[in-house]
């Protein structure tokens, strides 16, 4: 607006100067004519109209600017819930991001948690200086997926690794691995562990429903029941084999039940003979054991017909 006034003043000054020089150069007459100086008629009305229009536009722009500042809550520190501090940008309340968000660090307030919410999924990507994807964490409706070279879970105290996984192995660094499922733990391949122990007052059961169960150790396998019985049950044959050593049975009482009992005819039969309670343990050439009624001498040879059945 000031530029318009300045242009009008310059134009008026120039016209006055031209008229003044023309009057000085012309010969004087008895009846001099005076010419009006300035803007008159429709030009003046157009000028007033444009000045009024410019003033209204300025008032409307000023009102809109004040309204926007009021609605958006612009202050010296920031805009609305967004505050600019020395450490960065502080955002309070619920915020919605329609485009990707690139930040170095996101922290919540000390007295409130940090919640990331999405209608579909939440994806966190990590890239290197060349823009290549190096890690990705996706929280979806059906699963939580992590794609990276190595995944680690550390404890809050000391930063000890509790769980780590990569392409070669999975390491569980907790003091105790507890499986609470009713079906237990299922392993598709071999398991290497120095110790398997059940909880107090609970039974430990190793089972293979359709195949065999193999326990191997190069320096020995020890099965110990400190306060109970040790039972080994099978449907067919139970083999105890030692390739280089011996099989040692150490107990106060050793019982072999359901052994076959051989019989032999005595040379002096008697109807009032006492009931046989003492037997002799015999062995066949193939290693089969059987019992034979004890006599004054060995009776294994007399009842060796059991070896023919095996």
PDB file of C-alpha atoms in Angstrom:
ATOM      1  CA  UNK A   1       0.000   0.000   0.000  1.00  0.00           C
ATOM      2  CA  UNK A   2       2.849   2.406   0.796  1.00  0.00           C
ATOM      3  CA  UNK A   3       4.326   1.697  -2.624  1.00  0.00           C
ATOM      4  CA  UNK A   4       1.094   2.796  -4.288  1.00  0.00           C
ATOM      5  CA  UNK A   5       1.067   6.075  -2.358  1.00  0.00           C
ATOM      6  CA  UNK A   6       4.698   6.646  -3.268  1.00  0.00           C
ATOM      7  CA  UNK A   7       4.026   6.084  -6.963  1.00  0.00           C
ATOM      8  CA  UNK A   8       1.044   8.450  -6.872  1.00  0.00           C
ATOM      9  CA  UNK A   9       3.111  11.160  -5.196  1.00  0.00           C
ATOM     10  CA  UNK A  10       5.917  10.781  -7.749  1.00  0.00           C
ATOM     11  CA  UNK A  11       3.425  10.981 -10.646  1.00  0.00           C
ATOM     12  CA  UNK A  12       1.767  14.079  -9.228  1.00  0.00           C
ATOM     13  CA  UNK A  13       5.133  15.780  -8.688  1.00  0.00           C
ATOM     14  CA  UNK A  14       6.224  15.027 -12.241  1.00  0.00           C
ATOM     15  CA  UNK A  15       2.999  16.436 -13.732  1.00  0.00           C
ATOM     16  CA  UNK A  16       3.374  19.606 -11.675  1.00  0.00           C
ATOM     17  CA  UNK A  17       6.941  19.999 -12.875  1.00  0.00           C
ATOM     18  CA  UNK A  18       5.978  19.529 -16.532  1.00  0.00           C
ATOM     19  CA  UNK A  19       3.136  22.030 -16.291  1.00  0.00           C
ATOM     20  CA  UNK A  20       5.363  24.546 -14.548  1.00  0.00           C
ATOM     21  CA  UNK A  21       8.089  24.363 -17.243  1.00  0.00           C
ATOM     22  CA  UNK A  22       5.526  24.598 -20.027  1.00  0.00           C
ATOM     23  CA  UNK A  23       4.016  27.762 -18.534  1.00  0.00           C
ATOM     24  CA  UNK A  24       7.434  29.367 -18.206  1.00  0.00           C
ATOM     25  CA  UNK A  25       8.366  28.652 -21.855  1.00  0.00           C
ATOM     26  CA  UNK A  26       5.071  29.925 -23.356  1.00  0.00           C
ATOM     27  CA  UNK A  27       4.531  33.648 -23.957  1.00  0.00           C
ATOM     28  CA  UNK A  28       2.361  35.337 -21.394  1.00  0.00           C
ATOM     29  CA  UNK A  29      -1.116  36.274 -22.490  1.00  0.00           C
ATOM     30  CA  UNK A  30      -3.633  38.528 -21.012  1.00  0.00           C
ATOM     31  CA  UNK A  31      -5.924  35.676 -19.947  1.00  0.00           C
ATOM     32  CA  UNK A  32      -3.767  32.826 -18.585  1.00  0.00           C
ATOM     33  CA  UNK A  33      -5.418  29.384 -18.338  1.00  0.00           C
ATOM     34  CA  UNK A  34      -5.040  27.240 -15.229  1.00  0.00           C
ATOM     35  CA  UNK A  35      -4.943  23.422 -15.549  1.00  0.00           C
ATOM     36  CA  UNK A  36      -6.011  21.269 -12.565  1.00  0.00           C
ATOM     37  CA  UNK A  37      -3.265  19.084 -11.125  1.00  0.00           C
ATOM     38  CA  UNK A  38      -4.081  15.610  -9.596  1.00  0.00           C
ATOM     39  CA  UNK A  39      -6.247  12.532 -10.224  1.00  0.00           C
ATOM     40  CA  UNK A  40      -9.934  13.135 -10.859  1.00  0.00           C
ATOM     41  CA  UNK A  41     -12.888  11.251 -12.165  1.00  0.00           C
ATOM     42  CA  UNK A  42     -12.952   7.495 -12.653  1.00  0.00           C
ATOM     43  CA  UNK A  43      -9.241   7.173 -11.962  1.00  0.00           C
ATOM     44  CA  UNK A  44      -9.709   8.547  -8.479  1.00  0.00           C
ATOM     45  CA  UNK A  45     -12.629   6.220  -7.799  1.00  0.00           C
ATOM     46  CA  UNK A  46     -10.645   3.185  -9.025  1.00  0.00           C
ATOM     47  CA  UNK A  47      -7.749   4.210  -6.838  1.00  0.00           C
ATOM     48  CA  UNK A  48      -9.966   4.448  -3.757  1.00  0.00           C
ATOM     49  CA  UNK A  49     -11.544   1.094  -4.622  1.00  0.00           C
ATOM     50  CA  UNK A  50      -8.167  -0.668  -4.877  1.00  0.00           C
ATOM     51  CA  UNK A  51      -6.959   0.932  -1.652  1.00  0.00           C
ATOM     52  CA  UNK A  52     -10.129  -0.231   0.136  1.00  0.00           C
ATOM     53  CA  UNK A  53      -9.820  -3.748  -1.322  1.00  0.00           C
ATOM     54  CA  UNK A  54      -6.196  -3.931  -0.200  1.00  0.00           C
ATOM     55  CA  UNK A  55      -7.158  -2.818   3.301  1.00  0.00           C
ATOM     56  CA  UNK A  56      -9.913  -5.453   3.560  1.00  0.00           C
ATOM     57  CA  UNK A  57      -7.525  -8.164   2.324  1.00  0.00           C
ATOM     58  CA  UNK A  58      -4.961  -7.191   4.943  1.00  0.00           C
ATOM     59  CA  UNK A  59      -7.587  -7.312   7.705  1.00  0.00           C
ATOM     60  CA  UNK A  60      -8.804 -10.763   6.554  1.00  0.00           C
ATOM     61  CA  UNK A  61      -5.233 -12.112   6.377  1.00  0.00           C
ATOM     62  CA  UNK A  62      -4.489 -10.777   9.826  1.00  0.00           C
ATOM     63  CA  UNK A  63      -7.656 -12.351  11.237  1.00  0.00           C
ATOM     64  CA  UNK A  64      -6.892 -15.707   9.587  1.00  0.00           C
ATOM     65  CA  UNK A  65      -3.334 -15.620  10.919  1.00  0.00           C
ATOM     66  CA  UNK A  66      -4.557 -14.942  14.463  1.00  0.00           C
ATOM     67  CA  UNK A  67      -7.164 -17.721  14.138  1.00  0.00           C
ATOM     68  CA  UNK A  68      -4.548 -20.253  12.928  1.00  0.00           C
ATOM     69  CA  UNK A  69      -2.197 -19.308  15.774  1.00  0.00           C
ATOM     70  CA  UNK A  70      -5.049 -19.759  18.241  1.00  0.00           C
ATOM     71  CA  UNK A  71      -6.276 -23.084  16.864  1.00  0.00           C
ATOM     72  CA  UNK A  72      -2.808 -24.640  16.408  1.00  0.00           C
ATOM     73  CA  UNK A  73      -1.762 -23.327  19.820  1.00  0.00           C
ATOM     74  CA  UNK A  74       1.447 -21.742  18.604  1.00  0.00           C
ATOM     75  CA  UNK A  75       3.707 -20.611  21.422  1.00  0.00           C
ATOM     76  CA  UNK A  76       7.323 -19.633  21.836  1.00  0.00           C
ATOM     77  CA  UNK A  77       8.205 -23.236  22.828  1.00  0.00           C
ATOM     78  CA  UNK A  78       6.385 -25.028  20.019  1.00  0.00           C
ATOM     79  CA  UNK A  79       3.007 -25.882  18.558  1.00  0.00           C
ATOM     80  CA  UNK A  80       0.191 -27.628  20.442  1.00  0.00           C
ATOM     81  CA  UNK A  81       1.454 -30.800  22.135  1.00  0.00           C
ATOM     82  CA  UNK A  82       4.751 -30.454  20.300  1.00  0.00           C
ATOM     83  CA  UNK A  83       7.449 -28.722  22.325  1.00  0.00           C
ATOM     84  CA  UNK A  84      10.937 -27.872  21.152  1.00  0.00           C
ATOM     85  CA  UNK A  85      13.505 -28.340  23.936  1.00  0.00           C
ATOM     86  CA  UNK A  86      17.280 -28.351  24.147  1.00  0.00           C
ATOM     87  CA  UNK A  87      17.388 -32.162  23.973  1.00  0.00           C
ATOM     88  CA  UNK A  88      15.053 -32.431  20.985  1.00  0.00           C
ATOM     89  CA  UNK A  89      11.310 -32.467  20.374  1.00  0.00           C
ATOM     90  CA  UNK A  90       8.824 -33.419  23.088  1.00  0.00           C
ATOM     91  CA  UNK A  91       5.418 -34.706  22.034  1.00  0.00           C
ATOM     92  CA  UNK A  92       2.628 -35.154  24.567  1.00  0.00           C
ATOM     93  CA  UNK A  93      -0.653 -37.010  24.106  1.00  0.00           C
ATOM     94  CA  UNK A  94      -1.744 -39.257  21.233  1.00  0.00           C
ATOM     95  CA  UNK A  95      -0.135 -38.600  17.843  1.00  0.00           C
ATOM     96  CA  UNK A  96      -0.797 -40.093  14.420  1.00  0.00           C
ATOM     97  CA  UNK A  97       1.853 -40.393  11.695  1.00  0.00           C
ATOM     98  CA  UNK A  98       0.623 -40.907   8.144  1.00  0.00           C
ATOM     99  CA  UNK A  99       4.091 -41.105   6.571  1.00  0.00           C
ATOM    100  CA  UNK A 100       7.347 -42.790   7.689  1.00  0.00           C
ATOM    101  CA  UNK A 101       8.983 -41.390  10.818  1.00  0.00           C
ATOM    102  CA  UNK A 102      12.776 -41.101  10.871  1.00  0.00           C
ATOM    103  CA  UNK A 103      14.230 -40.500  14.338  1.00  0.00           C
ATOM    104  CA  UNK A 104      17.388 -41.319  16.214  1.00  0.00           C
ATOM    105  CA  UNK A 105      15.810 -42.060  19.588  1.00  0.00           C
ATOM    106  CA  UNK A 106      12.284 -42.235  21.038  1.00  0.00           C
ATOM    107  CA  UNK A 107      11.774 -41.953  24.804  1.00  0.00           C
ATOM    108  CA  UNK A 108       8.649 -41.807  26.928  1.00  0.00           C
ATOM    109  CA  UNK A 109       8.140 -39.799  30.060  1.00  0.00           C
ATOM    110  CA  UNK A 110       9.419 -41.249  33.298  1.00  0.00           C
ATOM    111  CA  UNK A 111       5.933 -41.769  34.717  1.00  0.00           C
ATOM    112  CA  UNK A 112       4.223 -43.244  31.629  1.00  0.00           C
ATOM    113  CA  UNK A 113       4.869 -46.069  29.142  1.00  0.00           C
ATOM    114  CA  UNK A 114       5.549 -45.746  25.426  1.00  0.00           C
ATOM    115  CA  UNK A 115       2.731 -47.158  23.287  1.00  0.00           C
ATOM    116  CA  UNK A 116       3.039 -47.748  19.524  1.00  0.00           C
ATOM    117  CA  UNK A 117      -0.305 -48.595  17.935  1.00  0.00           C
ATOM    118  CA  UNK A 118      -1.375 -49.375  14.393  1.00  0.00           C
ATOM    119  CA  UNK A 119      -4.488 -50.748  12.707  1.00  0.00           C
ATOM    120  CA  UNK A 120      -2.446 -53.353  10.827  1.00  0.00           C
ATOM    121  CA  UNK A 121       1.061 -53.839  12.169  1.00  0.00           C
ATOM    122  CA  UNK A 122       4.003 -51.988  13.670  1.00  0.00           C
ATOM    123  CA  UNK A 123       7.310 -52.355  11.825  1.00  0.00           C
ATOM    124  CA  UNK A 124      10.663 -51.091  13.066  1.00  0.00           C
ATOM    125  CA  UNK A 125      13.494 -51.090  10.489  1.00  0.00           C
ATOM    126  CA  UNK A 126      17.220 -50.563  10.958  1.00  0.00           C
ATOM    127  CA  UNK A 127      19.413 -49.573   8.014  1.00  0.00           C
ATOM    128  CA  UNK A 128      23.107 -48.986   7.499  1.00  0.00           C
ATOM    129  CA  UNK A 129      24.777 -45.908   6.033  1.00  0.00           C
ATOM    130  CA  UNK A 130      24.064 -47.202   2.512  1.00  0.00           C
ATOM    131  CA  UNK A 131      20.339 -47.503   3.169  1.00  0.00           C
ATOM    132  CA  UNK A 132      20.341 -51.317   3.192  1.00  0.00           C
ATOM    133  CA  UNK A 133      18.011 -53.109   5.584  1.00  0.00           C
ATOM    134  CA  UNK A 134      19.988 -54.751   8.419  1.00  0.00           C
ATOM    135  CA  UNK A 135      17.238 -55.534  10.926  1.00  0.00           C
ATOM    136  CA  UNK A 136      13.455 -55.575  11.081  1.00  0.00           C
ATOM    137  CA  UNK A 137      10.929 -56.131  13.859  1.00  0.00           C
ATOM    138  CA  UNK A 138       7.287 -56.574  12.857  1.00  0.00           C
ATOM    139  CA  UNK A 139       4.425 -56.829  15.350  1.00  0.00           C
ATOM    140  CA  UNK A 140       1.352 -58.082  13.540  1.00  0.00           C
ATOM    141  CA  UNK A 141      -2.057 -59.464  14.405  1.00  0.00           C
ATOM    142  CA  UNK A 142      -0.940 -63.091  14.066  1.00  0.00           C
ATOM    143  CA  UNK A 143       2.757 -63.117  14.924  1.00  0.00           C
ATOM    144  CA  UNK A 144       5.789 -61.142  16.023  1.00  0.00           C
ATOM    145  CA  UNK A 145       8.598 -61.490  13.485  1.00  0.00           C
ATOM    146  CA  UNK A 146      12.233 -60.448  13.874  1.00  0.00           C
ATOM    147  CA  UNK A 147      14.611 -60.498  10.913  1.00  0.00           C
ATOM    148  CA  UNK A 148      18.256 -59.891  11.740  1.00  0.00           C
ATOM    149  CA  UNK A 149      21.616 -61.627  11.853  1.00  0.00           C
ATOM    150  CA  UNK A 150      21.426 -62.274  15.602  1.00  0.00           C
ATOM    151  CA  UNK A 151      18.552 -61.909  18.080  1.00  0.00           C
ATOM    152  CA  UNK A 152      19.373 -61.421  21.770  1.00  0.00           C
ATOM    153  CA  UNK A 153      17.382 -60.996  24.979  1.00  0.00           C
ATOM    154  CA  UNK A 154      19.399 -59.585  27.880  1.00  0.00           C
ATOM    155  CA  UNK A 155      18.643 -59.222  31.569  1.00  0.00           C
ATOM    156  CA  UNK A 156      18.041 -55.818  33.116  1.00  0.00           C
ATOM    157  CA  UNK A 157      20.815 -56.325  35.659  1.00  0.00           C
ATOM    158  CA  UNK A 158      24.285 -56.840  34.268  1.00  0.00           C
ATOM    159  CA  UNK A 159      23.170 -57.273  30.669  1.00  0.00           C
ATOM    160  CA  UNK A 160      23.568 -61.062  30.805  1.00  0.00           C
ATOM    161  CA  UNK A 161      22.354 -62.865  27.671  1.00  0.00           C
ATOM    162  CA  UNK A 162      19.182 -64.802  28.497  1.00  0.00           C
ATOM    163  CA  UNK A 163      18.322 -65.879  24.958  1.00  0.00           C
ATOM    164  CA  UNK A 164      20.164 -65.579  21.664  1.00  0.00           C
ATOM    165  CA  UNK A 165      19.482 -67.012  18.232  1.00  0.00           C
ATOM    166  CA  UNK A 166      21.289 -66.958  14.897  1.00  0.00           C
ATOM    167  CA  UNK A 167      21.609 -69.199  11.868  1.00  0.00           C
ATOM    168  CA  UNK A 168      23.934 -71.664  13.628  1.00  0.00           C
ATOM    169  CA  UNK A 169      22.523 -72.097  17.127  1.00  0.00           C
ATOM    170  CA  UNK A 170      20.056 -70.997  19.793  1.00  0.00           C
ATOM    171  CA  UNK A 171      21.482 -70.288  23.244  1.00  0.00           C
ATOM    172  CA  UNK A 172      19.394 -70.064  26.430  1.00  0.00           C
ATOM    173  CA  UNK A 173      21.422 -68.430  29.174  1.00  0.00           C
ATOM    174  CA  UNK A 174      18.846 -68.493  31.972  1.00  0.00           C
ATOM    175  CA  UNK A 175      19.552 -70.420  35.160  1.00  0.00           C
ATOM    176  CA  UNK A 176      16.508 -72.636  34.593  1.00  0.00           C
ATOM    177  CA  UNK A 177      14.465 -73.609  31.537  1.00  0.00           C
ATOM    178  CA  UNK A 178      10.892 -74.371  32.548  1.00  0.00           C
ATOM    179  CA  UNK A 179       8.390 -76.001  30.179  1.00  0.00           C
ATOM    180  CA  UNK A 180       4.831 -75.867  31.549  1.00  0.00           C
ATOM    181  CA  UNK A 181       2.952 -77.365  28.591  1.00  0.00           C
ATOM    182  CA  UNK A 182       0.936 -80.531  29.099  1.00  0.00           C
ATOM    183  CA  UNK A 183       2.714 -82.228  26.195  1.00  0.00           C
ATOM    184  CA  UNK A 184       6.174 -81.285  27.455  1.00  0.00           C
ATOM    185  CA  UNK A 185       9.033 -80.402  25.126  1.00  0.00           C
ATOM    186  CA  UNK A 186       9.338 -82.022  21.690  1.00  0.00           C
ATOM    187  CA  UNK A 187      12.786 -82.248  20.042  1.00  0.00           C
ATOM    188  CA  UNK A 188      13.087 -83.249  16.420  1.00  0.00           C
ATOM    189  CA  UNK A 189      16.790 -84.102  16.648  1.00  0.00           C
ATOM    190  CA  UNK A 190      19.422 -84.823  19.269  1.00  0.00           C
ATOM    191  CA  UNK A 191      19.637 -83.047  22.627  1.00  0.00           C
ATOM    192  CA  UNK A 192      22.951 -82.341  24.366  1.00  0.00           C
ATOM    193  CA  UNK A 193      22.789 -81.376  28.025  1.00  0.00           C
ATOM    194  CA  UNK A 194      24.872 -82.042  31.145  1.00  0.00           C
ATOM    195  CA  UNK A 195      21.878 -82.313  33.481  1.00  0.00           C
ATOM    196  CA  UNK A 196      18.162 -83.079  33.233  1.00  0.00           C
ATOM    197  CA  UNK A 197      16.214 -82.653  36.463  1.00  0.00           C
ATOM    198  CA  UNK A 198      12.552 -82.488  37.387  1.00  0.00           C
ATOM    199  CA  UNK A 199      11.124 -80.055  39.896  1.00  0.00           C
ATOM    200  CA  UNK A 200      10.835 -81.094  43.560  1.00  0.00           C
ATOM    201  CA  UNK A 201       7.966 -83.523  44.162  1.00  0.00           C
ATOM    202  CA  UNK A 202       7.541 -83.990  40.407  1.00  0.00           C
ATOM    203  CA  UNK A 203       8.340 -86.937  38.150  1.00  0.00           C
ATOM    204  CA  UNK A 204      10.758 -86.778  35.235  1.00  0.00           C
ATOM    205  CA  UNK A 205       9.658 -88.655  32.142  1.00  0.00           C
ATOM    206  CA  UNK A 206      11.583 -89.112  28.907  1.00  0.00           C
ATOM    207  CA  UNK A 207       9.381 -90.642  26.244  1.00  0.00           C
ATOM    208  CA  UNK A 208       9.458 -91.431  22.552  1.00  0.00           C
ATOM    209  CA  UNK A 209       5.886 -92.463  21.591  1.00  0.00           C
ATOM    210  CA  UNK A 210       6.634 -94.113  18.232  1.00  0.00           C
ATOM    211  CA  UNK A 211      10.432 -94.544  18.054  1.00  0.00           C
ATOM    212  CA  UNK A 212      13.351 -95.410  20.279  1.00  0.00           C
ATOM    213  CA  UNK A 213      14.963 -93.303  23.001  1.00  0.00           C
ATOM    214  CA  UNK A 214      18.758 -93.206  22.976  1.00  0.00           C
ATOM    215  CA  UNK A 215      21.009 -91.718  25.667  1.00  0.00           C
ATOM    216  CA  UNK A 216      24.695 -91.571  24.797  1.00  0.00           C
ATOM    217  CA  UNK A 217      27.741 -90.251  26.607  1.00  0.00           C
ATOM    218  CA  UNK A 218      31.396 -91.008  25.837  1.00  0.00           C
ATOM    219  CA  UNK A 219      32.362 -91.169  29.504  1.00  0.00           C
ATOM    220  CA  UNK A 220      29.310 -92.893  30.924  1.00  0.00           C
ATOM    221  CA  UNK A 221      25.598 -92.586  31.592  1.00  0.00           C
ATOM    222  CA  UNK A 222      24.491 -92.513  35.217  1.00  0.00           C
ATOM    223  CA  UNK A 223      20.899 -93.021  36.330  1.00  0.00           C
ATOM    224  CA  UNK A 224      20.392 -92.524  40.066  1.00  0.00           C
ATOM    225  CA  UNK A 225      17.268 -92.755  42.235  1.00  0.00           C
ATOM    226  CA  UNK A 226      18.364 -91.553  45.655  1.00  0.00           C
ATOM    227  CA  UNK A 227      15.093 -92.146  47.510  1.00  0.00           C
ATOM    228  CA  UNK A 228      13.092 -94.511  45.321  1.00  0.00           C
ATOM    229  CA  UNK A 229      13.038 -97.426  42.949  1.00  0.00           C
ATOM    230  CA  UNK A 230      14.615 -97.694  39.524  1.00  0.00           C
ATOM    231  CA  UNK A 231      12.532 -99.631  37.022  1.00  0.00           C
ATOM    232  CA  UNK A 232      13.306-100.671  33.463  1.00  0.00           C
ATOM    233  CA  UNK A 233      10.353-102.239  31.643  1.00  0.00           C
ATOM    234  CA  UNK A 234      10.111-103.384  28.032  1.00  0.00           C
ATOM    235  CA  UNK A 235       7.776-105.513  25.958  1.00  0.00           C
ATOM    236  CA  UNK A 236      10.351-107.757  24.325  1.00  0.00           C
ATOM    237  CA  UNK A 237      13.984-108.153  25.328  1.00  0.00           C
ATOM    238  CA  UNK A 238      16.102-106.166  27.771  1.00  0.00           C
ATOM    239  CA  UNK A 239      19.790-106.158  26.876  1.00  0.00           C
ATOM    240  CA  UNK A 240      22.604-105.273  29.273  1.00  0.00           C
ATOM    241  CA  UNK A 241      25.835-105.269  27.291  1.00  0.00           C
ATOM    242  CA  UNK A 242      29.374-104.299  28.128  1.00  0.00           C
ATOM    243  CA  UNK A 243      31.859-104.621  25.271  1.00  0.00           C
ATOM    244  CA  UNK A 244      35.069-104.403  27.311  1.00  0.00           C
ATOM    245  CA  UNK A 245      34.087-104.357  30.998  1.00  0.00           C
ATOM    246  CA  UNK A 246      31.723-106.299  33.206  1.00  0.00           C
ATOM    247  CA  UNK A 247      28.170-106.029  34.462  1.00  0.00           C
ATOM    248  CA  UNK A 248      28.260-105.577  38.218  1.00  0.00           C
ATOM    249  CA  UNK A 249      25.199-106.149  40.399  1.00  0.00           C
ATOM    250  CA  UNK A 250      25.739-104.998  43.977  1.00  0.00           C
ATOM    251  CA  UNK A 251      22.851-105.439  46.414  1.00  0.00           C
ATOM    252  CA  UNK A 252      21.947-107.206  49.626  1.00  0.00           C
ATOM    253  CA  UNK A 253      19.395-109.298  47.762  1.00  0.00           C
ATOM    254  CA  UNK A 254      19.338-110.191  44.079  1.00  0.00           C
ATOM    255  CA  UNK A 255      16.159-111.790  42.792  1.00  0.00           C
ATOM    256  CA  UNK A 256      15.505-113.371  39.409  1.00  0.00           C
ATOM    257  CA  UNK A 257      11.788-113.989  39.099  1.00  0.00           C
ATOM    258  CA  UNK A 258       9.883-116.271  36.731  1.00  0.00           C
ATOM    259  CA  UNK A 259      12.885-118.477  35.961  1.00  0.00           C
ATOM    260  CA  UNK A 260      11.975-121.905  34.570  1.00  0.00           C
ATOM    261  CA  UNK A 261      12.338-124.816  37.041  1.00  0.00           C
ATOM    262  CA  UNK A 262      13.798-128.083  35.876  1.00  0.00           C
ATOM    263  CA  UNK A 263      12.801-131.475  37.300  1.00  0.00           C
ATOM    264  CA  UNK A 264      14.564-134.794  37.644  1.00  0.00           C
ATOM    265  CA  UNK A 265      13.534-138.237  38.948  1.00  0.00           C
ATOM    266  CA  UNK A 266      15.078-139.169  42.301  1.00  0.00           C
ATOM    267  CA  UNK A 267      16.524-142.668  42.719  1.00  0.00           C
ATOM    268  CA  UNK A 268      14.694-143.144  46.015  1.00  0.00           C
ATOM    269  CA  UNK A 269      11.235-141.684  45.650  1.00  0.00           C
ATOM    270  CA  UNK A 270       9.186-141.132  48.799  1.00  0.00           C
ATOM    271  CA  UNK A 271       5.614-139.952  49.075  1.00  0.00           C
ATOM    272  CA  UNK A 272       6.339-138.131  52.313  1.00  0.00           C
ATOM    273  CA  UNK A 273       9.256-136.083  50.896  1.00  0.00           C
ATOM    274  CA  UNK A 274       9.307-132.435  52.154  1.00  0.00           C
ATOM    275  CA  UNK A 275       8.412-129.571  49.842  1.00  0.00           C
ATOM    276  CA  UNK A 276      11.315-128.360  47.714  1.00  0.00           C
ATOM    277  CA  UNK A 277      12.423-124.875  48.904  1.00  0.00           C
ATOM    278  CA  UNK A 278      16.050-124.785  47.822  1.00  0.00           C
ATOM    279  CA  UNK A 279      17.063-124.646  44.186  1.00  0.00           C
ATOM    280  CA  UNK A 280      20.277-124.562  42.279  1.00  0.00           C
ATOM    281  CA  UNK A 281      20.917-121.853  39.670  1.00  0.00           C
ATOM    282  CA  UNK A 282      22.027-123.338  36.391  1.00  0.00           C
ATOM    283  CA  UNK A 283      22.988-121.900  33.017  1.00  0.00           C
ATOM    284  CA  UNK A 284      22.605-123.251  29.516  1.00  0.00           C
ATOM    285  CA  UNK A 285      25.395-122.955  26.928  1.00  0.00           C
ATOM    286  CA  UNK A 286      23.561-120.022  25.338  1.00  0.00           C
ATOM    287  CA  UNK A 287      23.444-118.161  28.662  1.00  0.00           C
ATOM    288  CA  UNK A 288      19.874-118.964  29.623  1.00  0.00           C
ATOM    289  CA  UNK A 289      19.340-119.372  33.378  1.00  0.00           C
ATOM    290  CA  UNK A 290      17.051-121.882  35.023  1.00  0.00           C
ATOM    291  CA  UNK A 291      16.474-123.430  38.428  1.00  0.00           C
ATOM    292  CA  UNK A 292      17.031-127.018  39.382  1.00  0.00           C
ATOM    293  CA  UNK A 293      15.991-128.643  42.700  1.00  0.00           C
ATOM    294  CA  UNK A 294      18.983-128.777  44.973  1.00  0.00           C
ATOM    295  CA  UNK A 295      20.284-132.142  46.065  1.00  0.00           C
ATOM    296  CA  UNK A 296      23.334-133.646  47.693  1.00  0.00           C
ATOM    297  CA  UNK A 297      25.237-132.894  44.492  1.00  0.00           C
ATOM    298  CA  UNK A 298      24.687-130.792  41.441  1.00  0.00           C
ATOM    299  CA  UNK A 299      21.385-131.502  39.664  1.00  0.00           C
ATOM    300  CA  UNK A 300      21.840-129.170  36.666  1.00  0.00           C
ATOM    301  CA  UNK A 301      22.812-132.038  34.399  1.00  0.00           C
ATOM    302  CA  UNK A 302      19.768-134.050  35.384  1.00  0.00           C
ATOM    303  CA  UNK A 303      17.348-131.180  34.515  1.00  0.00           C
ATOM    304  CA  UNK A 304      19.167-129.860  31.508  1.00  0.00           C
ATOM    305  CA  UNK A 305      16.233-130.646  29.223  1.00  0.00           C
ATOM    306  CA  UNK A 306      15.199-126.983  29.602  1.00  0.00           C
ATOM    307  CA  UNK A 307      18.157-125.987  27.477  1.00  0.00           C
ATOM    308  CA  UNK A 308      16.636-127.924  24.608  1.00  0.00           C
ATOM    309  CA  UNK A 309      13.590-125.652  24.593  1.00  0.00           C
ATOM    310  CA  UNK A 310      15.529-122.442  24.120  1.00  0.00           C
TER     311      UNK A 310
END
